[in-house]
XYZ file of C-alpha atoms in Angstrom:
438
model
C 52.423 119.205 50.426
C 50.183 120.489 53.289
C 50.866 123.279 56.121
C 49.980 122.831 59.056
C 49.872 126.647 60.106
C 46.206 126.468 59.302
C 42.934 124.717 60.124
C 41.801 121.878 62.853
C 45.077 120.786 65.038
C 43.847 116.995 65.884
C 43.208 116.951 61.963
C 46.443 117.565 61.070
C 48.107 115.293 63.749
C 45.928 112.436 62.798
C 46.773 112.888 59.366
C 50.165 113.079 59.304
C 50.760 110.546 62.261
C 48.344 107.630 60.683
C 50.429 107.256 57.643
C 53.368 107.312 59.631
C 52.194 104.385 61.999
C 51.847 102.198 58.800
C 55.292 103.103 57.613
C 56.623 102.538 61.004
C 54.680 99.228 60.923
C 56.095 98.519 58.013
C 59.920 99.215 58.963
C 59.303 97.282 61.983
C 57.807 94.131 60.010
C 61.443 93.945 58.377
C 62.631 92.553 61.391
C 59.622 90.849 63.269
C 59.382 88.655 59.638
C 62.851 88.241 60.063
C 62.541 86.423 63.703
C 59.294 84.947 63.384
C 60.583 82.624 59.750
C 63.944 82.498 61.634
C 62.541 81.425 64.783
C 60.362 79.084 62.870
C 63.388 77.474 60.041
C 66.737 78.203 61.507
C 66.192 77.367 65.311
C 66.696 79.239 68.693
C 70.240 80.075 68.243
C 69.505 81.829 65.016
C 67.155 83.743 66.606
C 68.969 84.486 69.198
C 72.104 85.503 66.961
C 70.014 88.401 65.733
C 68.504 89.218 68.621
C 71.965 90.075 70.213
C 73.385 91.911 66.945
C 70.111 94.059 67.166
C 71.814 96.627 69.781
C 74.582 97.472 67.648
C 72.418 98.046 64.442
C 70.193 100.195 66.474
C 72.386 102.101 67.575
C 73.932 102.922 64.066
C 70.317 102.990 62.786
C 68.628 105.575 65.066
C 72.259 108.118 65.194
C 70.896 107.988 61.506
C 67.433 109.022 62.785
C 68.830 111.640 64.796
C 70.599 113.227 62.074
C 67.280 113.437 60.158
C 65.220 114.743 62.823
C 67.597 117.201 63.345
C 67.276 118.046 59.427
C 63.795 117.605 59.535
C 62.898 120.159 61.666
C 65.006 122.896 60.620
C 62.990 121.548 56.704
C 59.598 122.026 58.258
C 60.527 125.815 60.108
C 61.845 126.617 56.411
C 58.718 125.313 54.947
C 56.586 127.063 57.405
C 58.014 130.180 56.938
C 57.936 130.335 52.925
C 61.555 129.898 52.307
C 61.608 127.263 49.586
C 65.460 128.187 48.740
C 66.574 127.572 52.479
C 64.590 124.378 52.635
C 66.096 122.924 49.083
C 69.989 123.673 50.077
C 69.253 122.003 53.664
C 67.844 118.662 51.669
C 70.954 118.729 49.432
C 73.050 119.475 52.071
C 72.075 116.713 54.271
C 72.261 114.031 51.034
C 75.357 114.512 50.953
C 76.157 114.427 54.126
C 74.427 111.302 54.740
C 76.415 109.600 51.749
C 79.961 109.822 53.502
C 78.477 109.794 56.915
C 77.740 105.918 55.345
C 80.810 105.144 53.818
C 82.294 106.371 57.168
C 80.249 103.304 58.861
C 80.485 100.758 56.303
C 84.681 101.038 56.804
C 84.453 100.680 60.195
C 81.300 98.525 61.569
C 82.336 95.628 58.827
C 86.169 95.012 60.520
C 84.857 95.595 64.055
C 81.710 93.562 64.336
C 82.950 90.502 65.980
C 85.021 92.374 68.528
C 81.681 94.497 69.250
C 79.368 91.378 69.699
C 82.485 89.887 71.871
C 82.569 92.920 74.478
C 78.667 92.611 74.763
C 79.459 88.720 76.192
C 77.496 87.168 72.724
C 77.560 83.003 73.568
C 80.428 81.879 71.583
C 78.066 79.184 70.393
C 76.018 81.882 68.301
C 78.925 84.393 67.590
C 79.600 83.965 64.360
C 75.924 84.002 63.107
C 75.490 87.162 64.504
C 78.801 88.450 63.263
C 77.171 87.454 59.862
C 74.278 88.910 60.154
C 76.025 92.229 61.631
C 78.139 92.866 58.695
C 75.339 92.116 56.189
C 73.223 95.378 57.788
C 76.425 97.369 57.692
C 76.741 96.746 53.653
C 73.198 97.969 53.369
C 73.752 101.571 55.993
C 73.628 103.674 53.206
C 70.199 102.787 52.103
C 68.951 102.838 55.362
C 70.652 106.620 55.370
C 69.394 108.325 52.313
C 65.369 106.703 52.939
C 65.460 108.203 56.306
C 66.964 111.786 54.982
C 64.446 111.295 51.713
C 61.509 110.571 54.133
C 62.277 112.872 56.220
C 61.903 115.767 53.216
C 58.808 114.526 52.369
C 57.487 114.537 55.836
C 58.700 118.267 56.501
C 56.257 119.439 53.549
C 53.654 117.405 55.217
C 53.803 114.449 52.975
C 53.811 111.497 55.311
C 51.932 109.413 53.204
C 54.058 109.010 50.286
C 56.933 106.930 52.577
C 54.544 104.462 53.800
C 53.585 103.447 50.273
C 57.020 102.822 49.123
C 57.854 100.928 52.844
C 54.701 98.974 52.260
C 55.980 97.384 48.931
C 59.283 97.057 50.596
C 58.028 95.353 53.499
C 55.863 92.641 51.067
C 59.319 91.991 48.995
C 61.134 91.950 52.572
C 58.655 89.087 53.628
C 58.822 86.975 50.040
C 62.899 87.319 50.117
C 62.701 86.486 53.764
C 60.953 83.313 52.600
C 62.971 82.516 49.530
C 66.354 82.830 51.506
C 65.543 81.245 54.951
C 62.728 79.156 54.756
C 63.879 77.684 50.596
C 67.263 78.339 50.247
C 68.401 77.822 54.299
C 70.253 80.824 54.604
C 69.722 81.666 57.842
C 70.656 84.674 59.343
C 72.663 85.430 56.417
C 69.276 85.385 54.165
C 67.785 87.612 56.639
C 70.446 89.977 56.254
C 70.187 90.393 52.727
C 66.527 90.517 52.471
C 66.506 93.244 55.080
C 69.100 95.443 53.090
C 67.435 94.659 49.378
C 64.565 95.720 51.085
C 65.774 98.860 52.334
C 67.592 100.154 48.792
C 64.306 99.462 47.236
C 62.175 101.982 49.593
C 64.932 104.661 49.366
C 65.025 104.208 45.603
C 61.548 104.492 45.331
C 61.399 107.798 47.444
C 64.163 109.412 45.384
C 62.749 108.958 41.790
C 58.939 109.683 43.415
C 60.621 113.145 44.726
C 62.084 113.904 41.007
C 59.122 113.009 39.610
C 56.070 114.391 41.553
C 57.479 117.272 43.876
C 58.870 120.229 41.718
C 59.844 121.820 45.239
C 61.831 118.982 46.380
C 63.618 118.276 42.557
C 67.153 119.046 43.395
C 69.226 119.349 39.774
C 73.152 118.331 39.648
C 74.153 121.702 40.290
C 72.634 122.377 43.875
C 74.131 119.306 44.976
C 76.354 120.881 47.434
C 76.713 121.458 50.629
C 76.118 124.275 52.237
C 78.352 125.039 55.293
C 75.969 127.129 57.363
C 73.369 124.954 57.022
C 75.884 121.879 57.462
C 77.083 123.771 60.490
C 73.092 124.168 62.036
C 72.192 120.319 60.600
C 74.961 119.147 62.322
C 74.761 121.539 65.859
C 70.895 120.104 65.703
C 71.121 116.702 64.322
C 73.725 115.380 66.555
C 72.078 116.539 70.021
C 69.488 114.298 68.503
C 71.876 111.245 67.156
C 72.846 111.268 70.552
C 69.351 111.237 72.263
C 68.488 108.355 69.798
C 71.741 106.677 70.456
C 70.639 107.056 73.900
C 68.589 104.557 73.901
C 70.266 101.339 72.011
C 73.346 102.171 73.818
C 71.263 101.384 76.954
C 69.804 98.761 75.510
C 73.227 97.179 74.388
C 73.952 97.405 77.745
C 70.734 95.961 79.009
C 71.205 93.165 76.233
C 74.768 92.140 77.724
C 72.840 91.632 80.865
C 70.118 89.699 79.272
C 72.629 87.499 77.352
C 74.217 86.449 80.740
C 71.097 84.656 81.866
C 70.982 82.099 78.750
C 69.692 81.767 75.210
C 66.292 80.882 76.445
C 66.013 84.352 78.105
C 67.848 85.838 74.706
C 64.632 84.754 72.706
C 62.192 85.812 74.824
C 63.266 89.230 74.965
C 63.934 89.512 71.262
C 59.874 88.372 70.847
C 59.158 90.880 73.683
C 61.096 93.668 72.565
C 60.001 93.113 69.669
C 56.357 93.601 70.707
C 57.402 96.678 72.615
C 58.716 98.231 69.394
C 55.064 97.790 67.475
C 52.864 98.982 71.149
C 55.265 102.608 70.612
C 54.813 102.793 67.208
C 51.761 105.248 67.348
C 53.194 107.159 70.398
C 56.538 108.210 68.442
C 53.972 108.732 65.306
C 51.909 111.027 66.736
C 55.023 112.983 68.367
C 56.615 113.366 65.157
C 53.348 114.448 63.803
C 53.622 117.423 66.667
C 57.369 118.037 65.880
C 56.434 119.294 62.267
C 53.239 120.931 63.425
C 55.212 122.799 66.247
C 58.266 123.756 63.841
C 56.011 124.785 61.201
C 53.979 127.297 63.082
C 57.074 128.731 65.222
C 58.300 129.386 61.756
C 54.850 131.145 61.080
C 55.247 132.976 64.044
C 52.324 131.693 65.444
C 52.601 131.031 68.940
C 49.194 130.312 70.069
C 49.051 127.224 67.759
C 51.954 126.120 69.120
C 50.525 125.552 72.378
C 47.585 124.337 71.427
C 49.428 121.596 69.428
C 51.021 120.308 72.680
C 47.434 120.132 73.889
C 45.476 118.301 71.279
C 49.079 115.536 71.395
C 49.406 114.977 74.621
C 45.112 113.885 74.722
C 45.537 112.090 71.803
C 48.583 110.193 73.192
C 46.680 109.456 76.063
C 43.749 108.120 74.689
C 46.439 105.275 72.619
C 47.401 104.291 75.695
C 44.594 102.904 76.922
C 43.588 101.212 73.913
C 47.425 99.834 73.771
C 46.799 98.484 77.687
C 43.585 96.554 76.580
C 44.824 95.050 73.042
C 48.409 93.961 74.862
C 46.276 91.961 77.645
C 43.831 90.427 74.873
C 46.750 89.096 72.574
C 50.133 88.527 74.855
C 49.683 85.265 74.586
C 48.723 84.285 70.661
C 51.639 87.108 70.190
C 54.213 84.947 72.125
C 53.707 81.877 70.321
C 53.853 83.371 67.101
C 57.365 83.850 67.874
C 57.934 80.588 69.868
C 59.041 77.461 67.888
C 57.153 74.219 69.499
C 60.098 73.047 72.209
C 60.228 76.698 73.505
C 57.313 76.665 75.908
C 59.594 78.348 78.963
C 60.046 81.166 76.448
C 56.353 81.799 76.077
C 55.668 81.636 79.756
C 58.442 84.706 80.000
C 57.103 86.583 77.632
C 53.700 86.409 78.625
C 54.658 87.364 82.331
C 56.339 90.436 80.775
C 53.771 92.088 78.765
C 50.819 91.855 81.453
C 52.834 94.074 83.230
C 54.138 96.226 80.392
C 50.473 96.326 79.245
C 49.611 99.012 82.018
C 53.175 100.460 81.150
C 52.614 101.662 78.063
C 51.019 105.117 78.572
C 54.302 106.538 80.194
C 56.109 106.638 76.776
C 53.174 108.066 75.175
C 53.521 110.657 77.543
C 56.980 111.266 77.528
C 57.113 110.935 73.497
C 54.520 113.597 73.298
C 56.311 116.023 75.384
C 59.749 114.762 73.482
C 57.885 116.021 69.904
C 56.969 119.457 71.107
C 60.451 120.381 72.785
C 62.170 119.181 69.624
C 59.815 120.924 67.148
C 60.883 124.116 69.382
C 64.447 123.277 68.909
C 64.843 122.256 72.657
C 66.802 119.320 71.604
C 69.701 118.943 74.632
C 66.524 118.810 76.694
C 65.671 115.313 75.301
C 68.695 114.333 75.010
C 68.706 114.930 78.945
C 65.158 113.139 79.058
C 66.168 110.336 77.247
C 69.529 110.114 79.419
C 68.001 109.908 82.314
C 65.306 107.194 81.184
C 67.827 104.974 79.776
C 70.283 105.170 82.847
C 68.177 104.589 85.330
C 66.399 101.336 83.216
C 69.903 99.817 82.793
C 70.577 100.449 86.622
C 67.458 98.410 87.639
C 67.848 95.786 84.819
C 71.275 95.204 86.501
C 69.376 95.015 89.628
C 66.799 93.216 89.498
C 66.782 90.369 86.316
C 69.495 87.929 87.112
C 66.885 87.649 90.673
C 63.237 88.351 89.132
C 63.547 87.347 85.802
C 62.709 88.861 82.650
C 59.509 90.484 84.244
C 61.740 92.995 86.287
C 62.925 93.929 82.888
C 59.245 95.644 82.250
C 59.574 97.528 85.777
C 62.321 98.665 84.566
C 61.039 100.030 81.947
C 58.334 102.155 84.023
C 60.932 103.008 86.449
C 62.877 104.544 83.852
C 59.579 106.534 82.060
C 58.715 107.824 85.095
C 61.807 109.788 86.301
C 61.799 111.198 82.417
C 58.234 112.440 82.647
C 59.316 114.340 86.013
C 62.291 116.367 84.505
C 60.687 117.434 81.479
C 57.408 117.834 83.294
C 59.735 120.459 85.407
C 61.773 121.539 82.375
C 58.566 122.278 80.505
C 57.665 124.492 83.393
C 60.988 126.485 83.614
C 60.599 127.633 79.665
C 56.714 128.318 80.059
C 57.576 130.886 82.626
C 60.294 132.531 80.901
């Protein structure tokens, strides 16, 4: 456990947001192994099956996210401010929340995933892989539900380390499964699937028996399993501002992915391998944000509002100083990157995804920006402003998707992007202004 109401700023954001990176690394590698050995065994359309079912699991996925950031922050304030009784009934709470939040999910995403993929115009010719695959993720929601609300606990105390472990040994049995199933047993997207979710139990197992084991403050016994409804009330008020600002963004992608998928499984693959790249370049940006979200909420539960400030300081340099480094690596290794993805017949898909990252290259210090500022409004509790942010980004990327690929290509997809970044950075930029001179 560490506090973060004390002692050097940077320190603490580097601390907290390095482990994170790996862990996010590590999440992420669930699904890049998954395309690269499908890519590489099962063909194009496989591939391209997942890359369309992707939305709709994001979607799902980060509302789960939102819930925990929500949680997480009102953790870290009770943390902060000494009340260990507060922060133990939110954590229960919030368990048990999660658990019929999933069962809620499971009953519904499992019936309605082929009409889903069908609305987003899915090729009929790769429908029912991805209908497959879909309903294999929705089996394993819960898992992905109580490791993000376990994490999250463990984060709040300052603990981001401990996650990334237990991701990084879920990751290495994610990869061997992946291998076993797809590239041995010829699976498919079905192996995939299953790997992904044994994958996920695993890490949330591994959180829940390390939090019984090793932190006394965290041990919940049988009988404080309960919900409280105050907190439930404030968890839920929070968290789903934030499920929505996460959903935010895959249901704009969705969107942005029914576009894609009109232009032809060729473009489909390419903007799986690109997107998938995009998701890795962010990694660090949303790492060190949520590394400012705890420090913020920690020290406005302190009271100290000095340090508060000064963490939106130290962030925002340090998210600027990724960015550059992001620009050069992205030029150095588009291309190696590409064909890592690419099976040997799919040279039109490399040339697309190369033209897209030297533009998104230079890109890629807007969202550091606008994550940075994201971490310190939510860490202040300010969460309908990024829901507002993230609104506006993902609206007006969809609009200029719609625009501009089916003339430009898959490279208007990137200005897009930057379009969209932009016009977020100018209404928090002004939103930031309007609560500094309260």
């Amino acid at each position: 456990m560490k506090k973060m109401t004390q002692g050097s700023i940077v320190r603490h954001l580097l601390a907290y947001a390095l482990p994170l990176i790996l862990g996010n690394f590590f999440q992420l590698t669930y699904n890049a192994v998954d395309s690269i050995i499908i890519g590489k065994f099962a063909g194009e359309g496989a591939l391209a099956a997942v890359s369309a079912s992707n939305p709709v699991m994001t979607i799902v996925i980060l509302g789960v996210s939102g819930i925990s950031i929500g949680a997480s922050v009102l953790m870290s304030r009770f943390f902060g401010a000494g009340d260990e009784d507060a922060l133990r009934r939110e954590v229960a709470t919030t368990i048990l929340f999660g658990g019929a939040l999933s069962l809620a999910v499971f009953a519904l995403g499992v019936p309605l995933a082929l009409p889903i993929l069908r609305l987003m115009s899915v090729p009929q010719e790769i429908l029912p892989m991805a209908g497959t695959y879909l309903r294999i993720i929705f089996v394993g929601f819960l898992f992905t539900f109580q490791y993000n609300i376990l994490a999250a606990a463990l984060r709040s105390v300052g603990d981001s380390r401990t996650p990334v472990i237990f991701l990084a040994l879920a990751s290495v049995l994610n990869g061997t499964l992946d291998a076993v199933f797809i590239a041995g047993l010829r699976w498919g997207v079905a192996g995939a699937g299953l790997a992904t979710v044994i994958a996920e139990a695993v890490s949330a197992l591994l959180c829940l028996v390390y939090m019984r084991r090793r932190v006394p403050l965290l041990r919940l016994r049988l009988s404080e399993l309960r919900i409280d409804r105050a907190l439930l009330s404030e968890t839920v008020r929070s968290g789903s501002i934030t499920a929505l600002q996460q959903a935010c963004q895959p249901v704009g992608k969705l969107l942005i992915q029914r576009a894609i998928n009109a232009q032809g499984v060729g473009m489909i693959a390419a903007f799986n391998a690109v997107s998938r790249v995009d998701d890795f370049a962010c990694i660090p940006e949303q790492s060190i944000s949520s590394g400012m979200m705890t420090c913020v909420a920690q020290n406005r539960g302190a009271g100290q509002t000095e340090r508060v400030r000064e963490t939106l300081r130290r962030g925002m340099a340090l998210e600027l100083c990724y960015g550059v480094l992001i620009c050069i690596v992205t030029l150095l290794g588009k291309t190696p990157v590409m064909r890592l993805f690419a099976a040997q017949d799919s040279e039109q898909m490399v040339v697309m995804g190369v033209d897209y990252l030297t533009w998104m290259a230079f890109f890629y210090l807007l969202p550091g920006l606008t994550n940075g500022i994201q971490g310190y409004f939510r860490g202040m509790g300010e969460m309908k402003t990024t829901l507002i942010a993230t609104a506006i980004q993902i609206s007006v990327r969809t609009l200029v998707v719609y625009l501009l690929v089916p003339r430009a290509g898959l490279t208007a997809a990137a200005w897009a992007c930057a379009v969209g970044w932009a016009c977020m950075l100018v209404y928090t930029g002004l939103r930031y202004r309007a609560l500094r001179d309260r």
